[in-house]
Amino acid sequence: MATQNRQEPQYHPQDPLPGDDALSAPVRSLGQLVGTLKAGGFRVLASPIVPVKVQRTFIQRIVYRYWDSRKPAAPGYCAIYLYQIASEGSLFGWLYSDRESGSSVPVFICYYLPGPLDAAQLDNILTCLHAGPVTLPDRRAAADSLENLRTPDLWSYRPVRPGVPILSTDTREYCLRTLAEGRLLDLFVPALPQMPAMPVPTPRPDETPTPGISPVVLLGVVATVALAGLLLLLSPGAPVDQTPLPPRPAAQTPLPPAPEASPSQVVPSPQSKSDPVTRSVPGLPTGVPISEVQVLLGQPTRSYGGYWPNTRAALYELDPNRITVAYLFDRDSNRVRQTEASFAQSIDLRVMRETLNGMSNEGMTRQIERGLSRVYKRDSSRYTFTSGLLEGVIERNSSDRIYMAVWEADLH
């Protein structure tokens, strides 16, 4: 595995790129990197602003970890990753498995953001991962270097390939909490029909690449990596702890509504950690006015902008670390468009069943009930369903909590 020989560029994240003087948006691209297997072996080409050290980190921490040439992913496979390199920056992007000459070929597209990461930057990174890559360099090109790349407005650019819909409230909360606690983000979320579309907690490898996955093993594989950074007016940040961080799950699929919140549903009172909760937990359906949610549950524990256009999110910690519910509502109509809940394993299955039935507007079928039971009993890690105009998901996340969400099909 060899990288292009060149001097380290003298570059600072706040320095404008050529032609960026008129760029007023808070997001700017900083560079790109392409890795390909050619006659001389695996080479890494990068634009001037990508340090050689970052290129090596990309190869060791992402390529070696997520692609095994001995057991390649089937064509059509897609995944996203986010890897924070302490104060040096963050790597995030997509892994696609394409078919070429009858074989599976990995295509890595990665963006590099120099410097410490803040909450606003993380929010934009997750949005970008959901949307998809900005550009895809030709992996067959014979060029020895790449030019810097400007990233368009995150809210208006058209991705060249689809991203991975991972941005559930649960996933977002996990990432933000991890960042706030000063731990390094290390997220990997595959989205493939044959595989659970949820993050898989994987410990960070040693400095030495995983045994058996070496440049020699990678022969016959062509990997393309487009590396561009997003700069969001970087502000100084405290040093980040090196503790590795497992990713959090994600749910994605859409659904429709139906109001009526039952006053009989009671918010559970705090209980002993060892006692299973058996009281009802509010399972409000889509279509309910947010004012009705507030009448039943009061002011949310946290409120913030939603990922989907024109939405906001309200999150309630009904029993800290055990029961959480959240609602995404439309800013114009103030009606719920997505309803979510997550439970610790200690919560009684009947409570989860009643909550899910309410979330789906009492449209829970025997198939959906069986799907919930299988996830609860650990016979399955994920179950998706459609009920009329609603879509939903039930899955076990990386915190070993059972996450469920129902949304209007035209939301995502």
Short mmCIF file of C-alpha atoms in Angstrom, two decimals:
data_model
loop_
_atom_site.label_atom_id
_atom_site.label_comp_id
_atom_site.label_asym_id
_atom_site.label_seq_id
_atom_site.Cartn_x
_atom_site.Cartn_y
_atom_site.Cartn_z
CA MET A 1 0.00 0.00 0.00
CA ALA A 2 1.70 3.19 -1.09
CA THR A 3 0.70 6.81 -1.02
CA GLN A 4 1.65 9.57 -3.42
CA ASN A 5 5.01 11.12 -2.46
CA ARG A 6 4.67 14.83 -1.90
CA GLN A 7 5.37 17.50 0.69
CA GLU A 8 2.79 18.17 3.36
CA PRO A 9 0.72 21.20 2.35
CA GLN A 10 0.85 24.30 4.50
CA TYR A 11 -2.86 24.80 4.95
CA HIS A 12 -5.17 26.04 7.68
CA PRO A 13 -8.87 25.11 7.78
CA GLN A 14 -9.91 28.77 7.73
CA ASP A 15 -7.91 29.51 4.58
CA PRO A 16 -10.22 30.00 1.57
CA LEU A 17 -9.87 27.71 -1.41
CA PRO A 18 -9.18 29.19 -4.84
CA GLY A 19 -12.43 30.69 -6.05
CA ASP A 20 -14.04 30.58 -2.59
CA ASP A 21 -13.83 34.32 -1.90
CA ALA A 22 -17.51 34.79 -2.72
CA LEU A 23 -18.63 31.72 -0.84
CA SER A 24 -20.86 32.91 1.97
CA ALA A 25 -22.39 29.58 3.03
CA PRO A 26 -21.03 28.06 6.27
CA VAL A 27 -20.09 24.84 4.46
CA ARG A 28 -17.06 24.70 2.14
CA SER A 29 -15.33 21.70 0.67
CA LEU A 30 -11.66 21.38 1.37
CA GLY A 31 -10.33 18.59 -0.78
CA GLN A 32 -10.77 15.12 -2.21
CA LEU A 33 -8.87 11.87 -2.20
CA VAL A 34 -9.10 8.86 -4.51
CA GLY A 35 -7.66 5.42 -3.80
CA THR A 36 -7.30 2.90 -6.61
CA LEU A 37 -5.62 -0.40 -7.22
CA LYS A 38 -3.34 -0.09 -10.23
CA ALA A 39 -0.48 -2.10 -11.67
CA GLY A 40 1.89 -1.00 -8.91
CA GLY A 41 -0.57 -1.71 -6.12
CA PHE A 42 -3.04 0.35 -4.13
CA ARG A 43 -2.34 4.07 -4.58
CA VAL A 44 -3.81 7.07 -2.86
CA LEU A 45 -4.19 10.32 -4.79
CA ALA A 46 -5.21 13.43 -2.92
CA SER A 47 -5.71 17.12 -3.43
CA PRO A 48 -3.08 19.32 -1.75
CA ILE A 49 -5.03 19.91 1.44
CA VAL A 50 -5.33 16.25 2.50
CA PRO A 51 -2.36 15.27 4.74
CA VAL A 52 -0.58 12.00 4.09
CA LYS A 53 -1.28 10.97 7.69
CA VAL A 54 -5.02 11.32 7.06
CA GLN A 55 -4.72 9.21 3.92
CA ARG A 56 -3.07 6.43 5.92
CA THR A 57 -5.73 6.69 8.61
CA PHE A 58 -8.41 6.31 5.96
CA ILE A 59 -6.80 3.14 4.60
CA GLN A 60 -6.18 1.55 8.01
CA ARG A 61 -9.32 2.60 9.88
CA ILE A 62 -11.93 2.48 7.15
CA VAL A 63 -10.82 0.47 4.10
CA TYR A 64 -9.29 -2.39 6.11
CA ARG A 65 -12.15 -2.51 8.60
CA TYR A 66 -15.12 -2.38 6.26
CA TRP A 67 -14.04 -4.25 3.13
CA ASP A 68 -12.81 -7.84 3.06
CA SER A 69 -11.77 -8.94 -0.43
CA ARG A 70 -12.08 -12.59 0.66
CA LYS A 71 -15.76 -12.08 1.53
CA PRO A 72 -16.81 -9.02 -0.48
CA ALA A 73 -20.23 -7.50 0.01
CA ALA A 74 -22.78 -8.28 -2.68
CA PRO A 75 -23.29 -5.72 -5.46
CA GLY A 76 -25.78 -3.11 -4.33
CA TYR A 77 -24.40 -2.95 -0.79
CA CYS A 78 -24.23 0.54 0.68
CA ALA A 79 -23.08 1.86 4.06
CA ILE A 80 -22.05 5.11 5.72
CA TYR A 81 -19.25 5.75 8.20
CA LEU A 82 -18.07 8.55 10.47
CA TYR A 83 -14.64 8.35 12.11
CA GLN A 84 -13.31 11.14 14.30
CA ILE A 85 -9.51 11.53 14.44
CA ALA A 86 -9.28 13.47 17.71
CA SER A 87 -8.45 17.14 17.07
CA GLU A 88 -6.98 16.36 13.64
CA GLY A 89 -10.35 16.11 11.96
CA SER A 90 -13.09 13.71 10.93
CA LEU A 91 -13.55 11.24 8.08
CA PHE A 92 -17.06 10.49 6.90
CA GLY A 93 -18.58 9.08 3.75
CA TRP A 94 -20.08 6.14 1.93
CA LEU A 95 -19.09 2.63 0.90
CA TYR A 96 -20.75 1.16 -2.19
CA SER A 97 -20.30 -2.29 -3.69
CA ASP A 98 -20.52 -2.18 -7.49
CA ARG A 99 -20.42 -4.98 -10.02
CA GLU A 100 -17.53 -4.96 -12.47
CA SER A 101 -16.51 -7.87 -14.71
CA GLY A 102 -18.66 -10.19 -12.64
CA SER A 103 -17.02 -9.23 -9.34
CA SER A 104 -17.89 -6.97 -6.42
CA VAL A 105 -15.81 -3.79 -6.46
CA PRO A 106 -15.71 -1.42 -3.47
CA VAL A 107 -16.20 2.28 -4.03
CA PHE A 108 -15.28 4.45 -1.04
CA ILE A 109 -16.35 8.07 -1.12
CA CYS A 110 -15.03 10.00 1.85
CA TYR A 111 -15.01 13.62 3.02
CA TYR A 112 -12.42 15.04 5.37
CA LEU A 113 -13.19 17.84 7.83
CA PRO A 114 -10.04 19.21 9.54
CA GLY A 115 -9.99 20.35 13.14
CA PRO A 116 -12.26 19.83 16.15
CA LEU A 117 -15.90 18.92 15.55
CA ASP A 118 -18.81 20.88 17.01
CA ALA A 119 -22.54 20.12 17.20
CA ALA A 120 -23.46 22.27 14.20
CA GLN A 121 -20.86 20.56 12.05
CA LEU A 122 -22.00 17.13 13.21
CA ASP A 123 -25.58 18.02 12.30
CA ASN A 124 -24.50 18.93 8.76
CA ILE A 125 -22.38 15.79 8.45
CA LEU A 126 -25.36 13.57 9.30
CA THR A 127 -27.49 15.47 6.81
CA CYS A 128 -24.86 14.94 4.12
CA LEU A 129 -24.53 11.22 4.89
CA HIS A 130 -28.27 10.86 4.54
CA ALA A 131 -28.40 12.73 1.22
CA GLY A 132 -25.43 11.13 -0.54
CA PRO A 133 -22.05 12.15 -2.03
CA VAL A 134 -21.58 15.41 -3.91
CA THR A 135 -19.40 14.03 -6.69
CA LEU A 136 -17.80 10.79 -7.84
CA PRO A 137 -14.37 11.00 -9.50
CA ASP A 138 -13.60 8.52 -12.27
CA ARG A 139 -11.69 5.70 -10.63
CA ARG A 140 -10.24 4.69 -14.01
CA ALA A 141 -8.66 8.10 -14.59
CA ALA A 142 -4.88 8.06 -14.88
CA ALA A 143 -4.35 11.43 -13.20
CA ASP A 144 -1.61 11.66 -10.57
CA SER A 145 -3.33 14.34 -8.51
CA LEU A 146 -6.74 15.79 -7.78
CA GLU A 147 -8.04 19.31 -7.57
CA ASN A 148 -9.74 20.82 -4.55
CA LEU A 149 -13.49 20.44 -4.58
CA ARG A 150 -16.16 22.89 -3.50
CA THR A 151 -19.22 21.51 -1.78
CA PRO A 152 -22.55 23.14 -2.69
CA ASP A 153 -25.27 24.08 -0.22
CA LEU A 154 -26.25 20.95 1.73
CA TRP A 155 -29.92 21.77 1.37
CA SER A 156 -29.90 22.17 -2.42
CA TYR A 157 -27.21 19.97 -3.97
CA ARG A 158 -28.14 16.86 -5.91
CA PRO A 159 -26.15 13.81 -4.77
CA VAL A 160 -24.58 11.62 -7.45
CA ARG A 161 -25.55 8.50 -5.51
CA PRO A 162 -28.09 7.92 -2.72
CA GLY A 163 -26.98 8.05 0.89
CA VAL A 164 -28.18 5.94 3.81
CA PRO A 165 -31.30 7.01 5.71
CA ILE A 166 -30.06 6.66 9.28
CA LEU A 167 -31.18 9.89 10.80
CA SER A 168 -33.68 8.78 13.41
CA THR A 169 -34.00 10.83 16.57
CA ASP A 170 -32.31 7.99 18.45
CA THR A 171 -29.25 8.03 16.19
CA ARG A 172 -28.96 11.79 16.23
CA GLU A 173 -29.21 11.88 20.02
CA TYR A 174 -26.53 9.22 20.29
CA CYS A 175 -24.08 11.14 18.09
CA LEU A 176 -24.70 14.48 19.81
CA ARG A 177 -24.41 12.93 23.27
CA THR A 178 -21.17 11.22 22.29
CA LEU A 179 -19.73 14.48 21.03
CA ALA A 180 -20.88 16.39 24.13
CA GLU A 181 -19.22 13.81 26.39
CA GLY A 182 -15.91 14.38 24.60
CA ARG A 183 -15.71 10.88 23.18
CA LEU A 184 -14.61 10.11 19.64
CA LEU A 185 -17.34 9.28 17.15
CA ASP A 186 -16.98 5.94 15.39
CA LEU A 187 -20.14 5.14 13.46
CA PHE A 188 -20.81 2.55 10.76
CA VAL A 189 -24.31 1.95 9.39
CA PRO A 190 -24.88 -0.54 6.56
CA ALA A 191 -28.06 -0.35 4.50
CA LEU A 192 -28.49 -3.52 2.48
CA PRO A 193 -31.57 -5.67 1.90
CA GLN A 194 -29.71 -8.76 3.12
CA MET A 195 -28.34 -6.99 6.19
CA PRO A 196 -29.86 -5.04 9.09
CA ALA A 197 -29.81 -1.35 8.20
CA MET A 198 -28.46 -0.27 11.54
CA PRO A 199 -25.08 0.68 13.03
CA VAL A 200 -22.93 -2.20 14.19
CA PRO A 201 -20.74 -1.41 17.21
CA THR A 202 -17.19 -2.37 16.26
CA PRO A 203 -14.18 -1.68 18.48
CA ARG A 204 -11.43 0.34 16.90
CA PRO A 205 -8.56 -1.80 15.63
CA ASP A 206 -4.95 -1.53 16.77
CA GLU A 207 -2.55 0.65 14.88
CA THR A 208 -1.74 -2.48 12.90
CA PRO A 209 -4.33 -3.31 10.21
CA THR A 210 -6.62 -6.27 10.81
CA PRO A 211 -4.68 -9.52 10.20
CA GLY A 212 -5.36 -11.02 6.84
CA ILE A 213 -6.54 -7.80 5.25
CA SER A 214 -3.51 -6.30 3.59
CA PRO A 215 -2.67 -4.52 0.36
CA VAL A 216 -1.85 -7.92 -1.11
CA VAL A 217 -5.26 -9.26 -0.17
CA LEU A 218 -6.83 -6.21 -1.72
CA LEU A 219 -5.41 -7.08 -5.16
CA GLY A 220 -8.16 -7.25 -7.73
CA VAL A 221 -10.15 -4.60 -5.89
CA VAL A 222 -10.59 -1.09 -7.15
CA ALA A 223 -11.50 1.40 -4.45
CA THR A 224 -12.44 4.91 -5.21
CA VAL A 225 -12.46 7.51 -2.55
CA ALA A 226 -13.53 11.05 -3.08
CA LEU A 227 -12.33 13.03 -0.07
CA ALA A 228 -13.74 16.46 0.49
CA GLY A 229 -14.07 18.30 3.78
CA LEU A 230 -16.94 20.35 5.06
CA LEU A 231 -15.86 23.51 6.90
CA LEU A 232 -18.50 25.00 9.18
CA LEU A 233 -16.78 28.06 10.63
CA LEU A 234 -14.62 25.95 12.91
CA SER A 235 -14.43 27.15 16.47
CA PRO A 236 -11.78 26.06 19.00
CA GLY A 237 -12.74 22.94 20.87
CA ALA A 238 -11.42 21.16 23.90
CA PRO A 239 -9.16 18.15 23.31
CA VAL A 240 -11.17 15.05 22.59
CA ASP A 241 -10.79 11.91 24.61
CA GLN A 242 -9.43 8.91 22.71
CA THR A 243 -12.04 6.47 24.07
CA PRO A 244 -13.51 4.50 21.15
CA LEU A 245 -17.20 4.87 20.58
CA PRO A 246 -19.65 2.30 19.25
CA PRO A 247 -22.28 3.54 16.83
CA ARG A 248 -25.95 3.92 17.51
CA PRO A 249 -28.80 2.42 15.52
CA ALA A 250 -30.97 4.11 13.09
CA ALA A 251 -34.39 3.76 11.69
CA GLN A 252 -35.73 4.91 8.36
CA THR A 253 -38.98 4.46 6.58
CA PRO A 254 -42.10 6.72 6.30
CA LEU A 255 -45.77 6.83 7.56
CA PRO A 256 -49.20 8.61 7.75
CA PRO A 257 -51.32 9.82 10.68
CA ALA A 258 -54.45 9.69 12.77
CA PRO A 259 -55.08 11.78 15.88
CA GLU A 260 -56.74 10.95 19.18
CA ALA A 261 -54.54 10.53 22.20
CA SER A 262 -56.06 8.41 24.92
CA PRO A 263 -56.14 10.24 28.27
CA SER A 264 -56.03 6.84 29.93
CA GLN A 265 -52.43 6.41 28.86
CA VAL A 266 -50.32 7.30 31.87
CA VAL A 267 -46.68 8.32 31.93
CA PRO A 268 -44.82 5.79 34.09
CA SER A 269 -43.48 7.01 37.38
CA PRO A 270 -39.82 6.38 38.29
CA GLN A 271 -39.21 2.82 39.43
CA SER A 272 -36.39 0.74 40.69
CA LYS A 273 -33.93 -0.19 37.96
CA SER A 274 -34.57 -3.86 38.70
CA ASP A 275 -38.37 -3.67 38.55
CA PRO A 276 -39.94 -4.20 35.12
CA VAL A 277 -42.20 -1.34 34.05
CA THR A 278 -45.76 -2.53 33.52
CA ARG A 279 -47.65 0.77 33.33
CA SER A 280 -48.84 2.18 30.03
CA VAL A 281 -46.51 4.41 28.05
CA PRO A 282 -48.13 6.97 25.72
CA GLY A 283 -48.10 5.77 22.13
CA LEU A 284 -49.45 8.73 20.19
CA PRO A 285 -50.15 8.31 16.45
CA THR A 286 -49.16 10.60 13.62
CA GLY A 287 -51.59 13.41 12.89
CA VAL A 288 -51.95 14.40 16.55
CA PRO A 289 -51.46 18.16 17.18
CA ILE A 290 -48.26 18.88 19.08
CA SER A 291 -50.38 20.85 21.56
CA GLU A 292 -52.13 17.59 22.47
CA VAL A 293 -48.76 15.96 23.08
CA GLN A 294 -47.81 18.80 25.42
CA VAL A 295 -51.10 18.56 27.30
CA LEU A 296 -50.43 14.88 27.95
CA LEU A 297 -46.66 14.98 28.53
CA GLY A 298 -45.83 18.61 29.30
CA GLN A 299 -42.77 20.40 27.98
CA PRO A 300 -40.24 18.15 26.19
CA THR A 301 -36.92 17.21 27.73
CA ARG A 302 -35.27 18.46 24.53
CA SER A 303 -36.51 20.19 21.40
CA TYR A 304 -34.58 20.81 18.19
CA GLY A 305 -34.85 21.07 14.41
CA GLY A 306 -35.80 17.84 12.64
CA TYR A 307 -33.85 16.27 9.78
CA TRP A 308 -36.77 16.15 7.43
CA PRO A 309 -37.77 19.37 5.66
CA ASN A 310 -39.93 21.76 7.68
CA THR A 311 -39.98 19.60 10.83
CA ARG A 312 -39.08 19.96 14.49
CA ALA A 313 -38.49 17.25 17.08
CA ALA A 314 -39.65 16.99 20.69
CA LEU A 315 -38.06 14.33 22.91
CA TYR A 316 -39.32 13.13 26.30
CA GLU A 317 -37.26 11.09 28.78
CA LEU A 318 -40.14 9.41 30.59
CA ASP A 319 -37.80 7.19 32.60
CA PRO A 320 -34.14 8.19 32.08
CA ASN A 321 -32.11 5.47 30.36
CA ARG A 322 -35.17 3.21 30.21
CA ILE A 323 -38.06 4.83 28.33
CA THR A 324 -37.86 7.61 25.74
CA VAL A 325 -40.51 8.87 23.33
CA ALA A 326 -40.06 11.45 20.58
CA TYR A 327 -42.20 13.19 17.98
CA LEU A 328 -41.32 14.89 14.70
CA PHE A 329 -43.96 17.44 13.79
CA ASP A 330 -44.61 19.72 10.82
CA ARG A 331 -43.72 23.37 11.46
CA ASP A 332 -46.73 24.68 9.52
CA SER A 333 -49.53 22.38 10.67
CA ASN A 334 -47.96 21.57 14.08
CA ARG A 335 -49.09 17.96 13.67
CA VAL A 336 -46.99 14.88 14.38
CA ARG A 337 -45.54 13.21 11.27
CA GLN A 338 -43.27 10.64 12.94
CA THR A 339 -43.64 9.06 16.37
CA GLU A 340 -40.86 7.12 18.14
CA ALA A 341 -40.20 5.22 21.35
CA SER A 342 -37.26 3.27 22.77
CA PHE A 343 -37.30 0.88 25.72
CA ALA A 344 -34.74 -0.85 27.89
CA GLN A 345 -34.90 -4.66 27.85
CA SER A 346 -36.31 -4.58 31.39
CA ILE A 347 -39.58 -3.03 30.18
CA ASP A 348 -42.46 -5.50 29.94
CA LEU A 349 -43.26 -6.65 26.39
CA ARG A 350 -46.94 -5.87 26.93
CA VAL A 351 -46.08 -2.22 27.56
CA MET A 352 -44.16 -2.06 24.28
CA ARG A 353 -47.01 -3.77 22.44
CA GLU A 354 -49.60 -1.29 23.74
CA THR A 355 -47.36 1.66 22.93
CA LEU A 356 -46.72 0.46 19.38
CA ASN A 357 -50.42 -0.17 18.86
CA GLY A 358 -51.12 3.44 19.82
CA MET A 359 -48.30 4.75 17.62
CA SER A 360 -49.77 2.91 14.61
CA ASN A 361 -53.26 4.26 15.36
CA GLU A 362 -54.40 0.84 16.60
CA GLY A 363 -53.35 -0.70 13.29
CA MET A 364 -51.07 -3.31 14.83
CA THR A 365 -51.44 -6.68 13.09
CA ARG A 366 -50.39 -10.14 14.23
CA GLN A 367 -47.42 -9.92 11.86
CA ILE A 368 -46.26 -6.67 13.45
CA GLU A 369 -46.79 -8.14 16.91
CA ARG A 370 -44.67 -11.15 15.96
CA GLY A 371 -41.98 -8.83 14.60
CA LEU A 372 -41.87 -6.96 17.93
CA SER A 373 -41.73 -10.23 19.86
CA ARG A 374 -38.83 -11.53 17.75
CA VAL A 375 -36.79 -8.38 18.34
CA TYR A 376 -37.64 -8.46 22.06
CA LYS A 377 -36.55 -12.12 22.35
CA ARG A 378 -33.38 -11.41 20.31
CA ASP A 379 -34.48 -13.75 17.52
CA SER A 380 -34.16 -10.82 15.11
CA SER A 381 -32.40 -7.45 15.21
CA ARG A 382 -34.75 -5.53 12.92
CA TYR A 383 -38.30 -5.67 11.55
CA THR A 384 -39.95 -3.24 9.14
CA PHE A 385 -43.63 -2.97 8.28
CA THR A 386 -46.28 -1.02 6.38
CA SER A 387 -49.74 -0.32 7.73
CA GLY A 388 -51.99 1.61 5.38
CA LEU A 389 -50.35 4.97 4.73
CA LEU A 390 -47.87 4.42 7.53
CA GLU A 391 -44.48 2.76 7.60
CA GLY A 392 -42.55 1.62 10.62
CA VAL A 393 -39.51 -0.10 12.03
CA ILE A 394 -38.67 -2.08 15.18
CA GLU A 395 -35.02 -2.76 15.96
CA ARG A 396 -32.54 -3.37 18.74
CA ASN A 397 -30.03 -0.55 18.84
CA SER A 398 -26.40 -0.50 19.92
CA SER A 399 -27.42 0.51 23.45
CA ASP A 400 -29.41 -2.75 23.65
CA ARG A 401 -32.68 -0.80 23.70
CA ILE A 402 -35.69 -1.69 21.58
CA TYR A 403 -36.39 1.21 19.23
CA MET A 404 -39.65 1.61 17.31
CA ALA A 405 -40.82 4.34 14.96
CA VAL A 406 -43.90 4.96 12.81
CA TRP A 407 -44.12 7.70 10.19
CA GLU A 408 -46.18 8.98 7.30
CA ALA A 409 -44.97 7.33 4.12
CA ASP A 410 -44.34 10.62 2.30
CA LEU A 411 -42.15 12.07 5.07
CA HIS A 412 -38.79 10.43 4.24
#
